[in-house]
XYZ file of C-alpha atoms in Angstrom:
361
model
C 85.903 85.143 134.959
C 85.445 81.967 132.895
C 86.018 81.628 129.178
C 82.349 81.926 128.249
C 82.058 85.273 130.004
C 85.284 86.509 128.408
C 84.030 85.616 124.945
C 80.560 87.043 125.588
C 82.008 90.311 126.859
C 84.291 90.581 123.824
C 81.324 89.921 121.537
C 79.305 92.697 123.183
C 82.141 95.192 122.779
C 82.633 94.318 119.100
C 78.894 94.385 118.322
C 78.500 97.834 119.884
C 81.381 99.084 117.774
C 79.799 97.563 114.660
C 76.543 99.408 115.373
C 78.433 102.667 115.888
C 80.469 102.217 112.704
C 77.377 101.456 110.613
C 75.612 104.551 111.948
C 78.767 106.533 111.183
C 78.715 105.333 107.555
C 75.030 106.292 107.234
C 75.624 109.714 108.769
C 78.565 110.378 106.483
C 76.601 109.400 103.367
C 73.692 111.632 104.384
C 76.077 114.423 105.325
C 77.850 114.236 101.972
C 74.500 114.488 100.191
C 73.523 117.541 102.227
C 76.878 119.218 101.601
C 76.743 118.619 97.844
C 73.214 120.028 97.710
C 74.113 123.328 99.347
C 72.902 126.275 97.285
C 76.296 127.607 96.283
C 77.540 124.208 95.025
C 74.623 123.620 92.592
C 75.085 119.858 92.553
C 71.721 119.339 90.807
C 73.073 121.047 87.696
C 75.624 118.266 87.196
C 72.883 115.679 86.624
C 74.614 113.204 88.962
C 72.300 113.446 91.949
C 70.334 110.322 90.994
C 73.590 108.436 90.445
C 74.829 109.545 93.847
C 71.607 108.387 95.535
C 71.766 104.974 93.811
C 75.426 104.463 94.721
C 74.797 105.605 98.315
C 71.854 103.223 98.845
C 73.881 100.328 97.413
C 76.793 101.272 99.615
C 74.677 101.372 102.797
C 73.116 97.993 101.938
C 76.521 96.350 101.374
C 77.922 97.808 104.612
C 74.894 96.485 106.474
C 75.492 92.975 105.110
C 79.198 93.207 105.924
C 78.673 94.375 109.508
C 76.072 91.654 110.043
C 78.666 89.156 108.838
C 81.321 90.633 111.129
C 78.956 90.294 114.084
C 79.118 86.492 113.703
C 82.754 86.464 114.798
C 84.038 84.566 111.745
C 87.711 85.360 111.256
C 87.711 85.220 107.444
C 84.922 87.824 107.136
C 87.356 90.497 108.292
C 89.079 90.289 104.916
C 85.786 91.027 103.156
C 85.990 94.408 104.878
C 89.021 95.280 102.778
C 87.245 94.125 99.622
C 84.461 96.567 100.484
C 87.100 99.197 101.193
C 88.506 98.753 97.678
C 84.993 99.213 96.285
C 84.806 102.500 98.215
C 88.103 103.550 96.648
C 86.656 102.720 93.224
C 83.846 105.242 93.769
C 86.456 107.968 93.293
C 86.137 107.262 89.584
C 82.616 108.738 89.473
C 83.544 112.355 90.366
C 86.888 112.102 88.534
C 85.240 110.991 85.308
C 82.526 113.633 85.655
C 85.111 116.349 86.286
C 87.019 115.403 83.128
C 83.834 116.019 81.130
C 82.494 119.050 83.004
C 85.081 121.541 84.232
C 82.446 124.193 84.971
C 81.458 122.402 88.187
C 84.980 121.503 89.285
C 84.413 122.840 92.806
C 81.493 120.430 93.250
C 83.608 117.450 92.208
C 86.517 118.477 94.420
C 84.117 118.737 97.370
C 82.771 115.288 96.554
C 86.285 113.821 96.393
C 87.240 115.541 99.637
C 84.253 113.918 101.377
C 85.267 110.541 99.933
C 88.839 111.016 101.146
C 87.686 111.758 104.704
C 85.382 108.723 104.627
C 88.182 106.445 103.402
C 90.492 107.694 106.157
C 87.847 106.863 108.761
C 87.122 103.462 107.208
C 90.838 102.634 107.222
C 91.059 103.144 110.977
C 87.811 101.243 111.425
C 89.212 98.250 109.551
C 92.346 98.220 111.688
C 90.144 97.964 114.784
C 89.107 94.421 113.835
C 92.755 93.322 113.683
C 94.413 95.311 116.466
C 91.889 95.877 119.240
C 92.325 93.403 122.114
C 88.592 92.697 122.380
C 88.399 92.078 118.628
C 91.321 89.676 118.892
C 89.447 87.727 121.553
C 86.284 87.626 119.430
C 87.855 86.790 116.070
C 91.244 85.177 116.860
C 90.435 83.758 120.343
C 93.668 85.251 121.637
C 93.785 87.120 124.922
C 96.727 89.423 125.623
C 97.778 89.641 129.267
C 99.870 92.473 130.696
C 101.441 92.428 134.130
C 101.687 96.184 134.638
C 100.774 99.393 132.922
C 103.973 100.783 131.327
C 102.578 104.296 131.710
C 102.801 103.921 135.463
C 106.144 102.142 135.527
C 109.144 103.289 133.531
C 110.366 99.671 133.377
C 108.729 97.969 130.385
C 107.130 94.631 131.220
C 106.978 91.885 128.608
C 103.449 90.978 127.579
C 102.196 87.439 128.048
C 99.763 85.896 125.611
C 97.177 83.292 126.465
C 95.909 81.442 123.402
C 92.383 80.173 123.398
C 90.982 77.307 121.375
C 88.700 78.043 118.438
C 85.566 77.012 120.356
C 84.499 79.887 122.611
C 82.736 77.670 125.117
C 85.821 75.512 125.677
C 88.697 77.961 125.481
C 91.712 76.532 127.313
C 94.353 78.680 128.948
C 98.006 77.815 128.420
C 100.461 78.759 131.121
C 103.443 80.649 129.650
C 106.758 78.943 130.273
C 108.500 79.880 133.518
C 105.705 82.244 134.462
C 104.298 81.755 137.963
C 100.611 82.172 138.568
C 99.713 85.646 139.679
C 96.716 86.958 141.478
C 94.862 90.151 140.821
C 92.993 92.069 143.412
C 89.963 94.092 142.487
C 90.737 97.806 142.466
C 89.124 99.960 145.063
C 86.285 102.207 143.868
C 88.194 105.315 144.765
C 91.184 104.146 142.715
C 88.967 103.702 139.680
C 87.511 107.179 140.123
C 90.965 108.733 140.289
C 92.279 107.013 137.177
C 92.691 109.630 134.400
C 91.373 109.255 130.888
C 93.715 108.184 128.111
C 93.996 109.962 124.788
C 92.387 107.065 122.852
C 89.374 107.246 125.166
C 89.112 111.007 124.611
C 89.420 110.352 120.869
C 86.357 108.105 120.811
C 84.343 110.562 122.892
C 85.374 113.399 120.590
C 84.383 111.385 117.525
C 80.971 110.592 118.992
C 80.543 114.263 119.910
C 81.403 115.841 116.558
C 79.566 113.290 114.410
C 76.646 113.222 116.797
C 76.353 117.003 116.517
C 76.328 116.623 112.758
C 73.016 114.790 113.130
C 71.433 116.221 116.269
C 71.789 119.981 115.781
C 70.515 120.278 112.183
C 67.615 117.955 113.041
C 66.829 120.039 116.122
C 66.744 123.227 114.057
C 64.589 121.506 111.452
C 62.122 120.293 114.097
C 61.797 123.779 115.592
C 62.206 125.755 112.392
C 59.307 127.969 113.428
C 61.677 129.594 115.916
C 64.100 130.445 113.099
C 61.645 131.472 110.370
C 61.608 134.841 108.694
C 58.910 137.399 109.439
C 56.857 136.254 106.444
C 57.384 132.567 107.447
C 58.702 131.758 103.976
C 62.422 131.247 104.517
C 64.680 129.572 107.096
C 68.458 129.875 106.882
C 69.229 128.173 110.190
C 68.944 124.504 109.118
C 71.273 124.851 106.143
C 73.770 127.059 107.945
C 73.803 124.959 111.118
C 74.663 121.930 109.014
C 77.386 123.942 107.281
C 78.922 124.745 110.671
C 78.625 121.137 111.863
C 80.131 119.642 108.712
C 83.105 122.010 108.889
C 83.602 121.057 112.536
C 83.411 117.346 111.699
C 85.998 117.719 108.936
C 88.601 119.704 110.878
C 88.201 117.771 114.144
C 88.692 114.436 112.362
C 92.432 115.156 112.372
C 92.716 115.447 116.200
C 90.526 112.344 116.524
C 93.172 110.265 114.745
C 96.069 111.986 116.522
C 94.489 111.269 119.908
C 93.548 107.715 118.987
C 97.182 106.844 118.291
C 98.618 109.126 121.008
C 100.749 111.031 118.523
C 103.185 113.629 119.771
C 102.274 117.218 119.032
C 98.590 116.460 119.440
C 97.981 119.562 121.553
C 99.452 121.766 118.827
C 97.124 120.129 116.308
C 94.156 120.785 118.603
C 95.087 124.440 119.036
C 95.493 124.716 115.275
C 92.009 123.294 114.755
C 90.635 125.723 117.334
C 92.273 128.547 115.387
C 90.642 127.267 112.186
C 87.279 127.232 113.965
C 87.792 130.829 115.114
C 88.602 131.988 111.570
C 85.626 130.119 110.135
C 83.352 131.579 112.828
C 84.605 135.067 111.964
C 83.723 134.482 108.310
C 80.343 133.054 109.295
C 79.640 136.122 111.445
C 79.707 138.230 108.266
C 77.158 135.804 106.806
C 74.875 136.305 109.808
C 75.245 140.068 109.492
C 74.149 139.821 105.859
C 71.033 137.935 106.936
C 70.362 140.554 109.609
C 70.766 143.441 107.181
C 68.019 142.052 104.950
C 65.464 142.795 107.673
C 63.658 139.508 106.965
C 64.436 137.906 110.311
C 63.646 139.023 113.861
C 66.492 139.443 116.335
C 65.415 136.402 118.359
C 66.374 134.139 115.420
C 70.003 135.243 115.610
C 70.084 135.075 119.417
C 68.752 131.497 119.402
C 71.109 130.477 116.611
C 74.174 131.877 118.395
C 73.164 130.265 121.706
C 72.761 126.917 119.964
C 76.194 127.273 118.381
C 77.737 128.163 121.747
C 76.240 124.979 123.218
C 77.689 122.990 120.311
C 81.189 124.352 120.861
C 80.775 123.962 124.623
C 80.220 120.213 124.230
C 83.377 119.879 122.165
C 85.309 121.954 124.689
C 84.105 119.757 127.562
C 85.299 116.632 125.724
C 88.688 117.991 124.691
C 89.508 119.940 127.883
C 91.183 116.969 129.698
C 93.831 116.860 126.959
C 94.447 120.613 126.874
C 94.576 120.826 130.680
C 96.905 117.827 130.982
C 94.365 115.687 132.841
C 94.371 112.976 130.163
C 97.443 110.807 129.656
C 99.052 109.489 126.496
C 98.897 105.766 125.846
C 101.618 104.955 123.288
C 100.972 101.229 123.652
C 97.263 101.769 123.023
C 96.435 98.581 124.857
C 93.191 99.813 126.295
C 89.972 99.381 124.392
C 89.227 102.860 123.076
C 85.482 102.938 123.056
C 82.428 103.364 125.249
C 84.247 104.305 128.446
C 86.331 101.150 128.775
C 89.306 100.905 131.035
C 91.457 98.165 132.547
C 88.794 97.321 135.107
C 86.537 96.256 132.227
C 88.999 93.582 131.192
C 88.318 90.034 132.358
C 89.958 88.374 135.290
C 92.863 86.707 133.547
C 93.815 84.367 136.366
C 92.642 80.905 135.168
C 91.830 78.067 137.480
C 94.561 75.498 138.056
C 92.576 72.700 136.487
C 92.214 74.707 133.255
C 95.928 74.636 132.558
C 97.221 72.252 129.979
C 100.604 70.662 130.450
């Protein structure tokens, strides 16, 4: 594969990640607004809802400009990401200052700060992607890392070679490492590719897409078909609000395994089982909430049956994503050399064997 194709492929990978990250920021802002406006929090009584909306719209606009700038591949724009990150940290002052003046709504402000903390943790890992991911390094630094073997398959560690490309993508020149003979790569057989297990970072990205996708899809689905979940007098619907409550709790607790899997941390399975236990306890508490709705006699039985089936489907999707890790079918990747997103594996990487005439003496 020539240098143009390598650069173009790296650009496509980075751009897709930028789109995903921007959507993630939008979803988190909308999700925070929905959480703060839950009935029992009474966010409207604080008088800060308009401020929150203004700050959120400004934040989304600035992230859009930043991600558009990052899509150009300019190396220096990556540092603007951390400037924006510091601005996100500064937004902590809004709930802190409000809490110092209004202790009666302290639970609302703590919830707000908790949402901000989760968002900052996600944005931190997102920012590291632009510096550490091998495709991002090709796109921004024009450096391509070459590995002879996968250390997961060979106990003997193999030193990585680095091929440095020139700043112009169309004329990137490969430099032969000293005392390194040219090597040839053969295309893997289709059956070998099919048998290759997933890595934990790949499962992490799929899990992240699953839990944050559910945060959007399931409440919207209930809202679109709210007639199925309406009360007998067609005046009240609990399903939309409560489905979002379930999804936001799932997104919060499963964020921890997402990071553990992404960095192949030891003890990840114990963390996953702990999160599953937290989900079981929360579901037990929520069951009492459903029973209270049922005891009112306002809703027909089909509402609860549909709601429970929808929740089972939601947990089933998460179980399908996480099962390779729990069953030992996914492997750790301590080096984390593989690109973690959108089903990438080593076969997606470019052919790193340059032509002889491309070498520089």
